[in-house]
Coordinates of C-alpha atoms and ligand atoms in Angstrom, one line a residue:
M1 CA 13.0 -56.2 -9.6
S2 CA 12.3 -53.0 -7.9
E3 CA 10.3 -51.3 -10.5
Q4 CA 7.3 -49.3 -9.3
E5 CA 4.8 -47.4 -11.4
P6 CA 5.9 -43.8 -11.4
V7 CA 3.8 -41.9 -8.9
P8 CA 2.0 -39.1 -10.6
V9 CA 2.1 -36.3 -8.0
P10 CA 0.9 -32.8 -9.0
E11 CA 3.6 -30.2 -8.3
E12 CA 1.6 -28.4 -5.6
R13 CA 1.3 -31.6 -3.7
R14 CA 4.7 -32.9 -4.3
V15 CA 7.3 -32.9 -1.5
H16 CA 10.9 -32.9 -2.8
I17 CA 13.3 -35.3 -1.1
F18 CA 16.7 -33.7 -0.4
D19 CA 19.1 -36.4 0.7
T20 CA 22.0 -35.3 2.9
T21 CA 23.3 -38.8 3.8
L22 CA 26.7 -37.9 2.1
R23 CA 27.0 -34.6 3.8
D24 CA 25.2 -34.3 7.2
G25 CA 25.1 -38.1 7.5
E26 CA 28.8 -38.4 6.8
Q27 CA 29.4 -36.1 9.7
S28 CA 28.6 -38.9 12.2
P29 CA 31.6 -40.1 14.2
G30 CA 33.4 -43.0 12.7
I31 CA 32.0 -42.7 9.2
S32 CA 34.8 -42.5 6.7
L33 CA 33.5 -42.9 3.2
N34 CA 35.9 -42.7 0.3
V35 CA 35.2 -41.3 -3.1
Q36 CA 34.2 -44.6 -4.7
E37 CA 31.8 -45.5 -1.8
K38 CA 30.2 -42.1 -2.0
V39 CA 29.6 -42.5 -5.7
E40 CA 28.1 -45.9 -5.1
I41 CA 25.7 -44.5 -2.5
A42 CA 24.8 -41.5 -4.8
Q43 CA 24.1 -43.9 -7.6
Q44 CA 21.7 -45.8 -5.4
L45 CA 20.1 -42.6 -4.3
A46 CA 19.5 -41.8 -7.9
R47 CA 17.8 -45.2 -8.4
L48 CA 15.7 -44.5 -5.3
G49 CA 14.6 -41.4 -7.1
V50 CA 15.5 -38.6 -4.6
D51 CA 15.1 -35.1 -6.0
V52 CA 18.4 -33.7 -4.6
I53 CA 21.6 -35.3 -3.4
E54 CA 23.7 -33.1 -1.1
A55 CA 27.0 -34.7 -2.1
G56 CA 29.3 -33.0 0.4
F57 CA 30.9 -29.9 1.8
P58 CA 33.7 -29.3 -0.8
I59 CA 35.8 -26.7 1.1
T60 CA 36.4 -29.0 4.0
S61 CA 38.9 -31.4 2.4
P62 CA 40.3 -32.4 -0.9
G63 CA 38.6 -35.8 -0.5
D64 CA 35.2 -34.1 0.0
F65 CA 35.8 -31.9 -3.1
D66 CA 36.8 -34.9 -5.2
A67 CA 33.8 -36.9 -4.1
V68 CA 31.3 -34.1 -4.9
Q69 CA 33.0 -33.6 -8.2
A70 CA 32.9 -37.4 -9.1
I71 CA 29.2 -37.5 -8.2
A72 CA 28.5 -34.4 -10.2
R73 CA 30.2 -36.0 -13.2
S74 CA 28.7 -39.4 -13.0
V75 CA 25.2 -39.3 -11.4
R76 CA 22.3 -38.4 -13.6
G77 CA 18.8 -37.5 -12.5
P78 CA 18.8 -35.7 -9.1
V79 CA 20.0 -32.2 -8.5
I80 CA 23.6 -32.4 -7.1
A81 CA 24.2 -29.8 -4.3
G82 CA 27.4 -28.7 -2.6
L83 CA 27.4 -27.0 0.8
A84 CA 29.2 -23.7 1.4
R85 CA 29.4 -21.3 4.3
T86 CA 28.9 -17.7 3.2
H87 CA 32.7 -17.3 2.5
K88 CA 33.8 -16.7 -1.0
A89 CA 36.3 -19.6 -0.8
D90 CA 33.5 -22.0 0.2
I91 CA 31.2 -20.9 -2.6
D92 CA 34.0 -21.1 -5.2
A93 CA 34.9 -24.6 -4.0
A94 CA 31.2 -25.7 -4.0
W95 CA 30.8 -24.4 -7.5
G96 CA 34.1 -26.0 -8.7
A97 CA 32.8 -29.3 -7.4
V98 CA 29.2 -29.3 -8.7
R99 CA 29.6 -27.3 -12.0
E100 CA 29.7 -30.4 -14.2
A101 CA 26.5 -31.8 -12.8
E102 CA 23.4 -32.2 -15.0
R103 CA 21.6 -30.0 -12.5
P104 CA 23.9 -28.3 -10.1
R105 CA 22.9 -26.4 -6.9
I106 CA 24.9 -24.4 -4.3
H107 CA 23.6 -24.5 -0.8
T108 CA 24.9 -21.7 1.4
F109 CA 24.3 -21.1 5.1
I110 CA 24.9 -18.7 8.0
S111 CA 23.5 -18.8 11.5
T112 CA 20.7 -16.3 12.5
S113 CA 20.5 -17.2 16.2
D114 CA 22.1 -14.8 18.6
I115 CA 23.8 -17.7 20.4
H116 CA 25.7 -18.6 17.2
I117 CA 26.2 -15.0 16.1
T118 CA 27.7 -13.9 19.4
H119 CA 29.6 -17.0 20.4
Q120 CA 30.6 -18.8 17.3
L121 CA 30.6 -16.2 14.5
Q122 CA 31.6 -13.4 17.0
T123 CA 29.9 -10.9 14.8
T124 CA 26.8 -8.8 14.5
R125 CA 23.3 -9.2 13.0
E126 CA 24.1 -6.6 10.4
D127 CA 27.2 -8.5 9.3
V128 CA 25.2 -11.7 9.0
K129 CA 22.7 -9.9 6.7
G130 CA 25.6 -8.6 4.6
Q131 CA 27.3 -12.0 4.4
A132 CA 24.0 -13.7 3.4
R133 CA 23.4 -11.1 0.6
A134 CA 26.9 -11.4 -0.8
A135 CA 26.9 -15.2 -0.6
V136 CA 23.6 -15.7 -2.4
A137 CA 24.6 -13.1 -5.0
L138 CA 27.9 -14.8 -5.6
A139 CA 26.4 -18.3 -5.8
K140 CA 23.7 -16.9 -8.1
S141 CA 26.4 -15.5 -10.4
Y142 CA 27.5 -19.1 -10.9
V143 CA 24.3 -21.1 -11.0
D144 CA 20.6 -20.5 -11.1
D145 CA 19.7 -23.0 -8.4
V146 CA 20.8 -21.6 -5.0
E147 CA 19.6 -22.7 -1.6
F148 CA 20.0 -20.6 1.5
S149 CA 19.8 -21.8 5.1
P150 CA 19.6 -19.6 8.2
M151 CA 21.3 -22.0 10.5
D152 CA 19.9 -22.6 14.0
A153 CA 16.8 -20.8 12.8
T154 CA 14.5 -22.4 15.3
R155 CA 16.4 -20.8 18.2
A156 CA 16.7 -17.5 16.4
D157 CA 14.5 -14.5 16.5
V158 CA 11.9 -15.2 13.8
E159 CA 11.7 -11.5 12.8
F160 CA 15.5 -11.4 12.2
T161 CA 15.5 -14.7 10.4
A162 CA 12.7 -13.4 8.2
E163 CA 14.8 -10.3 7.3
V164 CA 17.7 -12.6 6.3
C165 CA 15.5 -14.9 4.3
A166 CA 14.0 -11.9 2.5
I167 CA 17.5 -10.8 1.5
A168 CA 18.3 -14.2 0.2
V169 CA 15.1 -14.3 -1.9
E170 CA 15.8 -10.8 -3.2
E171 CA 19.2 -12.0 -4.3
G172 CA 17.7 -14.9 -6.2
A173 CA 17.7 -17.9 -3.8
T174 CA 15.4 -20.6 -5.2
V175 CA 15.0 -22.6 -2.0
I176 CA 14.8 -21.3 1.6
N177 CA 15.6 -24.0 4.2
I178 CA 14.7 -23.5 7.9
P179 CA 17.0 -25.7 9.9
D180 CA 16.3 -27.0 13.4
T181 CA 20.0 -27.4 13.8
V182 CA 20.1 -28.7 17.3
G183 CA 16.8 -30.6 17.3
Y184 CA 15.2 -28.2 19.7
T185 CA 11.8 -27.3 18.2
T186 CA 8.5 -29.1 18.5
P187 CA 5.9 -29.8 15.8
E188 CA 3.5 -27.1 16.9
E189 CA 6.2 -24.5 17.5
Y190 CA 7.8 -25.2 14.0
T191 CA 4.3 -24.9 12.4
R192 CA 3.9 -21.4 14.1
Y193 CA 7.5 -20.5 13.0
F194 CA 6.6 -21.2 9.3
A195 CA 3.3 -19.4 9.6
R196 CA 5.0 -16.3 10.9
L197 CA 7.8 -16.5 8.3
Y198 CA 5.2 -16.6 5.5
E199 CA 3.5 -13.6 7.1
L200 CA 6.7 -11.6 7.3
V201 CA 8.1 -12.6 4.0
P202 CA 5.3 -13.0 1.4
E203 CA 8.0 -13.5 -1.3
L204 CA 8.5 -17.0 0.2
E205 CA 5.4 -18.0 -1.8
G206 CA 7.5 -17.7 -4.9
V207 CA 10.3 -20.1 -3.8
R208 CA 10.4 -23.6 -2.4
T209 CA 10.7 -23.7 1.4
S210 CA 12.4 -26.6 3.1
V211 CA 12.8 -28.4 6.5
H212 CA 16.0 -29.7 8.0
C213 CA 15.4 -31.3 11.4
H214 CA 17.8 -33.0 13.8
D215 CA 16.7 -35.8 16.1
D216 CA 18.1 -34.7 19.5
L217 CA 14.7 -35.1 21.1
G218 CA 13.5 -37.8 18.8
L219 CA 11.2 -35.4 16.9
A220 CA 13.0 -35.0 13.6
V221 CA 10.4 -36.8 11.5
A222 CA 7.5 -35.3 13.4
N223 CA 8.9 -31.8 13.0
S224 CA 9.7 -32.3 9.3
F225 CA 6.1 -33.5 8.8
A226 CA 4.8 -30.4 10.7
G227 CA 6.9 -28.2 8.4
V228 CA 5.5 -29.9 5.3
L229 CA 2.0 -29.4 6.6
A230 CA 2.8 -25.8 7.2
G231 CA 3.8 -25.3 3.5
A232 CA 7.4 -26.6 3.1
R233 CA 7.9 -28.6 -0.1
Q234 CA 11.4 -30.0 0.4
V235 CA 12.5 -32.3 3.2
E236 CA 16.2 -32.7 4.0
C237 CA 16.8 -36.1 5.4
A238 CA 19.3 -38.9 5.5
V239 CA 19.1 -42.7 4.9
N240 CA 18.7 -44.6 8.2
G241 CA 18.4 -41.1 9.9
I242 CA 22.2 -40.8 10.2
G243 CA 23.8 -37.4 10.8
E244 CA 25.4 -35.0 13.3
R245 CA 24.8 -36.2 16.9
A246 CA 21.4 -37.9 17.1
G247 CA 21.1 -37.7 13.4
N248 CA 18.7 -36.2 10.8
C249 CA 15.1 -36.9 9.8
S250 CA 15.1 -40.5 8.5
L251 CA 14.5 -40.6 4.8
E252 CA 12.6 -43.9 4.7
E253 CA 10.3 -42.8 7.6
I254 CA 9.3 -39.5 6.1
V255 CA 8.9 -41.0 2.6
M256 CA 6.6 -43.8 3.9
L257 CA 4.7 -41.4 6.1
L258 CA 4.0 -39.2 3.2
R259 CA 3.1 -42.2 1.0
T260 CA 1.1 -44.2 3.5
R261 CA -1.0 -41.3 4.8
S262 CA -1.4 -39.5 1.6
D263 CA -5.2 -40.1 2.1
A264 CA -5.1 -37.8 5.1
H265 CA -2.9 -34.9 3.8
G266 CA -2.9 -35.3 0.1
L267 CA 0.9 -35.0 -0.2
D268 CA 3.4 -37.4 -1.7
T269 CA 6.9 -37.8 -3.1
T270 CA 8.0 -39.4 -6.4
V271 CA 10.5 -41.8 -4.6
N272 CA 10.6 -45.4 -5.8
T273 CA 9.9 -46.8 -2.3
R274 CA 10.8 -50.4 -3.5
E275 CA 14.4 -49.2 -3.4
L276 CA 14.2 -48.2 0.3
A277 CA 15.4 -51.4 1.9
R278 CA 18.3 -51.8 -0.4
T279 CA 19.4 -48.1 0.0
S280 CA 19.3 -48.7 3.7
R281 CA 21.4 -51.8 3.5
I282 CA 24.0 -50.1 1.2
V283 CA 24.3 -47.2 3.6
T284 CA 24.6 -49.5 6.6
R285 CA 27.3 -51.4 4.8
F286 CA 29.5 -48.5 3.8
T287 CA 29.0 -46.5 7.0
G288 CA 29.1 -49.3 9.5
Y289 CA 26.1 -47.7 11.2
V290 CA 23.9 -50.7 11.9
V291 CA 20.1 -50.2 11.9
Q292 CA 18.3 -51.2 15.1
P293 CA 16.0 -54.3 14.5
N294 CA 12.8 -52.4 15.5
K295 CA 13.6 -49.3 13.3
A296 CA 10.5 -48.2 11.5
V297 CA 10.3 -49.2 7.8
V298 CA 13.7 -50.8 7.3
G299 CA 14.4 -52.6 10.6
R300 CA 14.7 -56.4 10.5
N301 CA 11.5 -56.6 12.6
A302 CA 9.6 -53.8 11.0
F303 CA 7.3 -56.4 9.4
A304 CA 7.7 -59.3 11.9
H305 CA 4.8 -60.4 14.0
E306 CA 5.6 -62.1 17.2
S307 CA 2.4 -62.3 19.1
G308 CA 0.1 -65.2 18.3
I309 CA -2.9 -62.9 17.9
H310 CA -1.1 -60.7 15.4
Q311 CA 0.2 -63.7 13.5
D312 CA -3.3 -65.2 13.3
G313 CA -4.6 -61.8 12.1
V314 CA -1.9 -61.4 9.4
L315 CA -2.3 -64.9 8.1
K316 CA -6.1 -64.3 7.7
E317 CA -5.7 -60.8 6.2
R318 CA -2.4 -58.9 6.0
T319 CA -3.9 -55.5 6.7
T320 CA -5.2 -56.5 10.1
Y321 CA -1.8 -55.6 11.6
E322 CA 0.2 -54.1 8.7
I323 CA -0.2 -50.6 7.5
M324 CA 2.4 -51.0 4.8
D325 CA 3.3 -53.8 2.5
A326 CA 6.9 -55.1 3.0
R327 CA 7.1 -55.4 -0.8
D328 CA 6.5 -51.7 -1.2
V329 CA 9.7 -50.9 0.7
G330 CA 11.7 -53.6 -1.1
L331 CA 11.9 -56.0 1.9
E332 CA 10.8 -59.0 0.0
S333 CA 12.7 -58.7 -3.3
N334 CA 15.3 -61.4 -2.8
S335 CA 14.1 -63.7 -5.5
L336 CA 17.1 -63.6 -7.8
V337 CA 19.1 -66.8 -7.4
L338 CA 22.3 -68.0 -9.0
G339 CA 24.2 -71.2 -8.3
K340 CA 27.7 -72.6 -8.7
H341 CA 27.1 -73.5 -12.3
S342 CA 26.0 -70.0 -13.2
G343 CA 28.5 -68.4 -15.6
R344 CA 30.0 -64.9 -16.1
H345 CA 27.1 -63.8 -18.3
A346 CA 24.5 -64.9 -15.8
L347 CA 26.3 -63.0 -13.1
R348 CA 26.6 -59.9 -15.3
D349 CA 22.9 -60.0 -16.1
A350 CA 22.0 -60.4 -12.5
L351 CA 24.2 -57.5 -11.5
I352 CA 22.6 -55.3 -14.2
K353 CA 19.2 -56.3 -12.9
L354 CA 20.3 -55.1 -9.5
G355 CA 21.5 -51.8 -11.0
F356 CA 25.3 -52.5 -10.9
R357 CA 27.3 -52.0 -14.1
V358 CA 30.3 -54.1 -13.5
E359 CA 32.7 -54.7 -16.5
G360 CA 36.2 -55.7 -17.4
N361 CA 38.5 -56.4 -14.5
A362 CA 35.9 -55.6 -11.9
L363 CA 33.6 -58.2 -13.5
N364 CA 36.4 -60.8 -13.4
Q365 CA 37.0 -60.1 -9.7
A366 CA 33.3 -60.2 -8.9
F367 CA 33.1 -63.5 -10.7
R368 CA 36.0 -64.9 -8.8
R369 CA 34.4 -63.8 -5.5
F370 CA 31.0 -65.2 -6.7
K371 CA 32.5 -68.6 -7.5
E372 CA 34.3 -68.8 -4.1
I373 CA 31.0 -68.1 -2.4
A374 CA 28.9 -70.3 -4.7
D375 CA 31.2 -73.3 -3.9
K376 CA 30.4 -72.9 -0.2
K377 CA 26.7 -71.8 -0.5
K378 CA 24.1 -73.6 -2.5
Q379 CA 22.2 -70.5 -3.7
V380 CA 23.6 -67.0 -4.2
T381 CA 20.8 -64.5 -3.9
A382 CA 20.3 -60.8 -4.7
L383 CA 21.3 -59.9 -1.1
D384 CA 24.5 -61.9 -1.4
L385 CA 25.4 -60.2 -4.7
E386 CA 24.8 -56.8 -3.2
A387 CA 27.1 -57.7 -0.4
I388 CA 29.8 -59.0 -2.7
V389 CA 29.7 -55.9 -4.9
S390 CA 29.9 -53.6 -1.9
D391 CA 32.7 -55.6 -0.6
Q392 CA 34.6 -55.2 -3.8
V393 CA 34.1 -51.5 -3.8
R394 CA 35.7 -51.4 -0.4
E395 CA 38.5 -53.7 -1.4
A396 CA 39.4 -51.5 -4.4
S397 CA 40.1 -48.6 -2.2
A398 CA 41.8 -50.2 0.8
R399 CA 45.3 -49.2 1.8
Y400 CA 46.1 -52.3 3.7
E401 CA 45.1 -55.7 2.4
L402 CA 44.6 -59.0 4.2
V403 CA 46.8 -61.6 2.4
W404 CA 46.1 -64.7 4.6
F405 CA 45.6 -65.8 8.1
D406 CA 46.0 -69.0 10.3
V407 CA 44.2 -69.4 13.5
E408 CA 44.2 -72.1 16.1
A409 CA 41.1 -72.1 18.4
S410 CA 40.5 -74.5 21.3
T411 CA 38.8 -74.4 24.7
R412 CA 41.9 -76.0 26.2
R413 CA 44.6 -73.6 24.9
E414 CA 44.8 -69.9 24.3
P415 CA 43.8 -69.2 20.7
H416 CA 46.7 -68.1 18.5
A417 CA 46.7 -66.3 15.2
K418 CA 49.2 -65.5 12.5
V419 CA 48.3 -63.1 9.7
A420 CA 50.0 -61.5 6.6
V421 CA 49.0 -58.0 5.6
A422 CA 50.1 -56.1 2.4
L423 CA 51.1 -52.5 3.3
P424 CA 50.3 -49.5 1.1
S425 CA 53.9 -49.8 -0.3
G426 CA 53.2 -53.4 -1.4
E427 CA 55.5 -55.0 1.2
E428 CA 54.0 -58.0 3.0
V429 CA 54.3 -58.1 6.8
V430 CA 53.4 -60.9 9.2
G431 CA 52.2 -60.7 12.8
E432 CA 51.3 -63.2 15.5
S433 CA 49.3 -63.0 18.6
S434 CA 47.3 -64.9 21.2
G435 CA 44.0 -63.6 22.4
D436 CA 40.8 -64.2 24.5
G437 CA 39.2 -65.8 21.5
P438 CA 40.1 -66.4 17.8
V439 CA 38.8 -63.0 16.7
D440 CA 40.8 -61.2 19.4
A441 CA 43.9 -63.2 18.4
I442 CA 43.4 -62.2 14.7
F443 CA 43.0 -58.6 15.6
G444 CA 46.1 -58.7 17.8
A445 CA 48.1 -60.3 15.0
I446 CA 47.0 -57.6 12.5
Q447 CA 48.0 -54.9 15.0
R448 CA 51.5 -56.5 15.4
A449 CA 51.8 -57.0 11.6
V450 CA 51.2 -53.3 10.8
D451 CA 52.8 -52.1 14.0
T452 CA 49.9 -49.8 15.0
S453 CA 48.0 -49.9 18.2
C454 CA 44.3 -49.7 17.9
E455 CA 41.4 -49.5 20.3
L456 CA 38.5 -51.6 19.3
R457 CA 35.3 -49.7 19.9
Q458 CA 32.6 -51.8 18.2
Y459 CA 32.3 -55.2 16.7
T460 CA 29.1 -56.5 15.0
V461 CA 28.4 -59.7 13.2
S462 CA 25.3 -60.2 11.1
A463 CA 24.1 -62.6 8.5
V464 CA 23.4 -61.3 5.0
T465 CA 20.6 -63.9 4.5
E466 CA 18.9 -66.6 6.5
G467 CA 20.2 -70.1 6.7
G468 CA 23.2 -71.9 8.1
D469 CA 25.3 -71.3 5.0
A470 CA 24.6 -67.5 5.0
L471 CA 27.3 -65.0 4.3
G472 CA 28.6 -63.4 7.5
E473 CA 29.0 -59.6 7.5
V474 CA 31.2 -58.0 10.1
T475 CA 31.5 -54.3 11.1
V476 CA 34.4 -53.1 13.1
M477 CA 34.8 -49.6 14.5
L478 CA 38.2 -48.7 16.0
R479 CA 40.4 -45.8 16.9
A480 CA 43.8 -45.8 15.2
H481 CA 46.1 -43.1 13.8
G482 CA 44.2 -40.7 16.2
R483 CA 41.0 -41.3 14.3
L484 CA 37.7 -43.2 14.7
A485 CA 37.1 -45.3 11.6
S486 CA 35.0 -48.3 10.6
G487 CA 35.4 -51.1 8.2
Q488 CA 33.3 -54.0 6.9
G489 CA 34.0 -57.5 5.6
V490 CA 31.9 -60.2 4.0
A491 CA 32.7 -63.9 3.8
T492 CA 31.1 -67.3 4.4
D493 CA 33.5 -67.6 7.3
I494 CA 33.1 -65.0 10.0
L495 CA 36.7 -65.1 11.1
E496 CA 37.7 -64.1 7.5
A497 CA 35.0 -61.5 7.5
S498 CA 36.3 -60.2 10.8
A499 CA 39.9 -60.0 9.6
R500 CA 38.9 -58.2 6.4
A501 CA 36.7 -55.7 8.4
Y502 CA 39.6 -55.0 10.8
V503 CA 42.1 -54.4 8.1
R504 CA 39.7 -52.1 6.2
A505 CA 38.9 -50.1 9.4
L506 CA 42.7 -49.6 9.7
S507 CA 42.9 -48.5 6.1
N508 CA 40.1 -46.0 6.6
A509 CA 41.8 -44.7 9.8
L510 CA 45.0 -44.2 7.8
D511 CA 43.2 -42.5 5.0
G512 CA 41.4 -40.2 7.4
A513 CA 44.7 -39.3 9.1
A514 CA 46.1 -38.3 5.7
V515 CA 43.0 -36.2 5.0
R516 CA 43.2 -34.6 8.3
E517 CA 46.9 -33.7 7.8
A518 CA 45.9 -32.1 4.5
E519 CA 43.1 -30.2 6.1
E520 CA 45.5 -28.9 8.8
V521 CA 47.9 -27.7 6.2
A522 CA 45.1 -26.0 4.3
A523 CA 43.7 -24.4 7.5
E524 CA 47.1 -23.2 8.5
A525 CA 47.6 -21.5 5.1
A526 CA 44.1 -20.1 5.4
R527 CA 44.6 -18.6 8.8
V528 CA 46.7 -15.9 7.2
S529 CA 43.8 -14.7 5.1
V530 CA 41.5 -12.4 7.2
D531 CA 38.2 -13.6 5.9
W532 CA 38.8 -17.2 6.8
V533 CA 36.9 -19.0 9.4
R534 CA 35.3 -17.3 12.2
S535 CA 33.2 -20.4 12.4
L536 CA 34.7 -23.9 12.1
P537 CA 33.5 -26.1 9.2
S538 CA 31.0 -28.0 11.3
A539 CA 27.4 -27.6 10.2
Ligands
KIV601 O1 21.8 -28.6 10.8 C1 22.0 -27.6 10.1 O2 21.7 -26.5 10.3 C2 22.7 -27.9 8.8 C3 22.8 -26.7 7.8 C4 24.0 -26.6 7.1 C5 21.6 -26.8 6.9 O3 23.2 -28.9 8.6
ZN602 ZN1 22.2 -30.5 9.9

């Protein structure tokens, strides 16, 4: 349903898409993806046709290592990259995690700005040069494809950054990425920076150069585009623009900018743009980061026309007010329909058409969920199936599980809820609570059942499709076990979706707390070794 003729783009005009949703994107507060969710996202990124997936930062936690390794083992097509500081332990971990990929890459970085060198790394420019040389040489001894990033390059002395990049190229780096780490540069300044780097390091002509822009001033896409016009042939970006602080360059925006205005600049990517909307939905679902309605390309209103004059124009001729076709970004591909009489085979075929290979027990569970929903909803569409499958992925990895709930709601009495939750040990616990409304009562009852206090930070309800019988999708973000975590739930009843979402957010908080404990133990052990961390693992 999302097939698109492959775009023939000659290599010199081809911009490679490096997706960092699972690494930089995952660094956004409250995002807590587990291994299975990361693999699902990576599989969708492969369907989308990105060139590189930066699957994670393997040294930072056992969970991150496992996720990168699982992606390297199972995702075919794109290059799979693992991030590493210039420390030997980081590079060894990155290699350990990506080595089984069809096309592995190690991406190593060190800051070249004096602000970072002095205050964070607390070292000297000479030491940075030495670390960059040793790191690229070590990475190169493992794998041919090595990317090097001089972090905070846009606030660094361009002459010094050029020296460090020259060293990286000399040691065999295949990609040189110039990060605007704090989203500080402007398009014209970035253009000049690239021009000067090419002047100072003519060897850059022999490698691929790359942009990595953050959105602190809302310029990430504009700056990335400027870098591409200045010669970069790789863009590092994230689905829905998620990432550290204000986020990264949005993948869907840069891809559609390159495709739509190819007439003006002659550049393009080989991304299957018809998978953009779906990729955006999957990332929204798993991360809990909801896309604003007016978001370019994938927002709910990106192709909606409100003014009468615009509606009139579009009805007469679509191109009067639309520069892109909604079908080209996959926003109108909801045609697949199943009903309550559809059998297991029909469901399996439909899932395969959507790109999901669900077999055995997972297929039985999906079928059970499908039947429950088909009983309440006349037509089950592609969007519903996508939501069911994502929900199942989340369920499979949840630590707590919602068993049942009862709720009494009335405008004359305080709502009251009773819930049963299965604990990680398998024991079933029950809790009761009143609340301001039925949702609040359910959340209170869950807290009582699991005996954990949580602070609710965000609660969002949306409909998966249009119509009164649509599936409701709820996202909850809360703070529990000392950690911000989100969870999602899907059901025809929004109270049930809310309860599922809350229980999953709690599970994720619990998982995150376990991971953090493991990280603290590892960091404590590592403090004794001299060459560990002069900079913390936040990139
Ligand atoms: O923003 C940044 O500089 C990074 C690097 C690790 C590329 O994320
Ligand atoms: Zn970044």
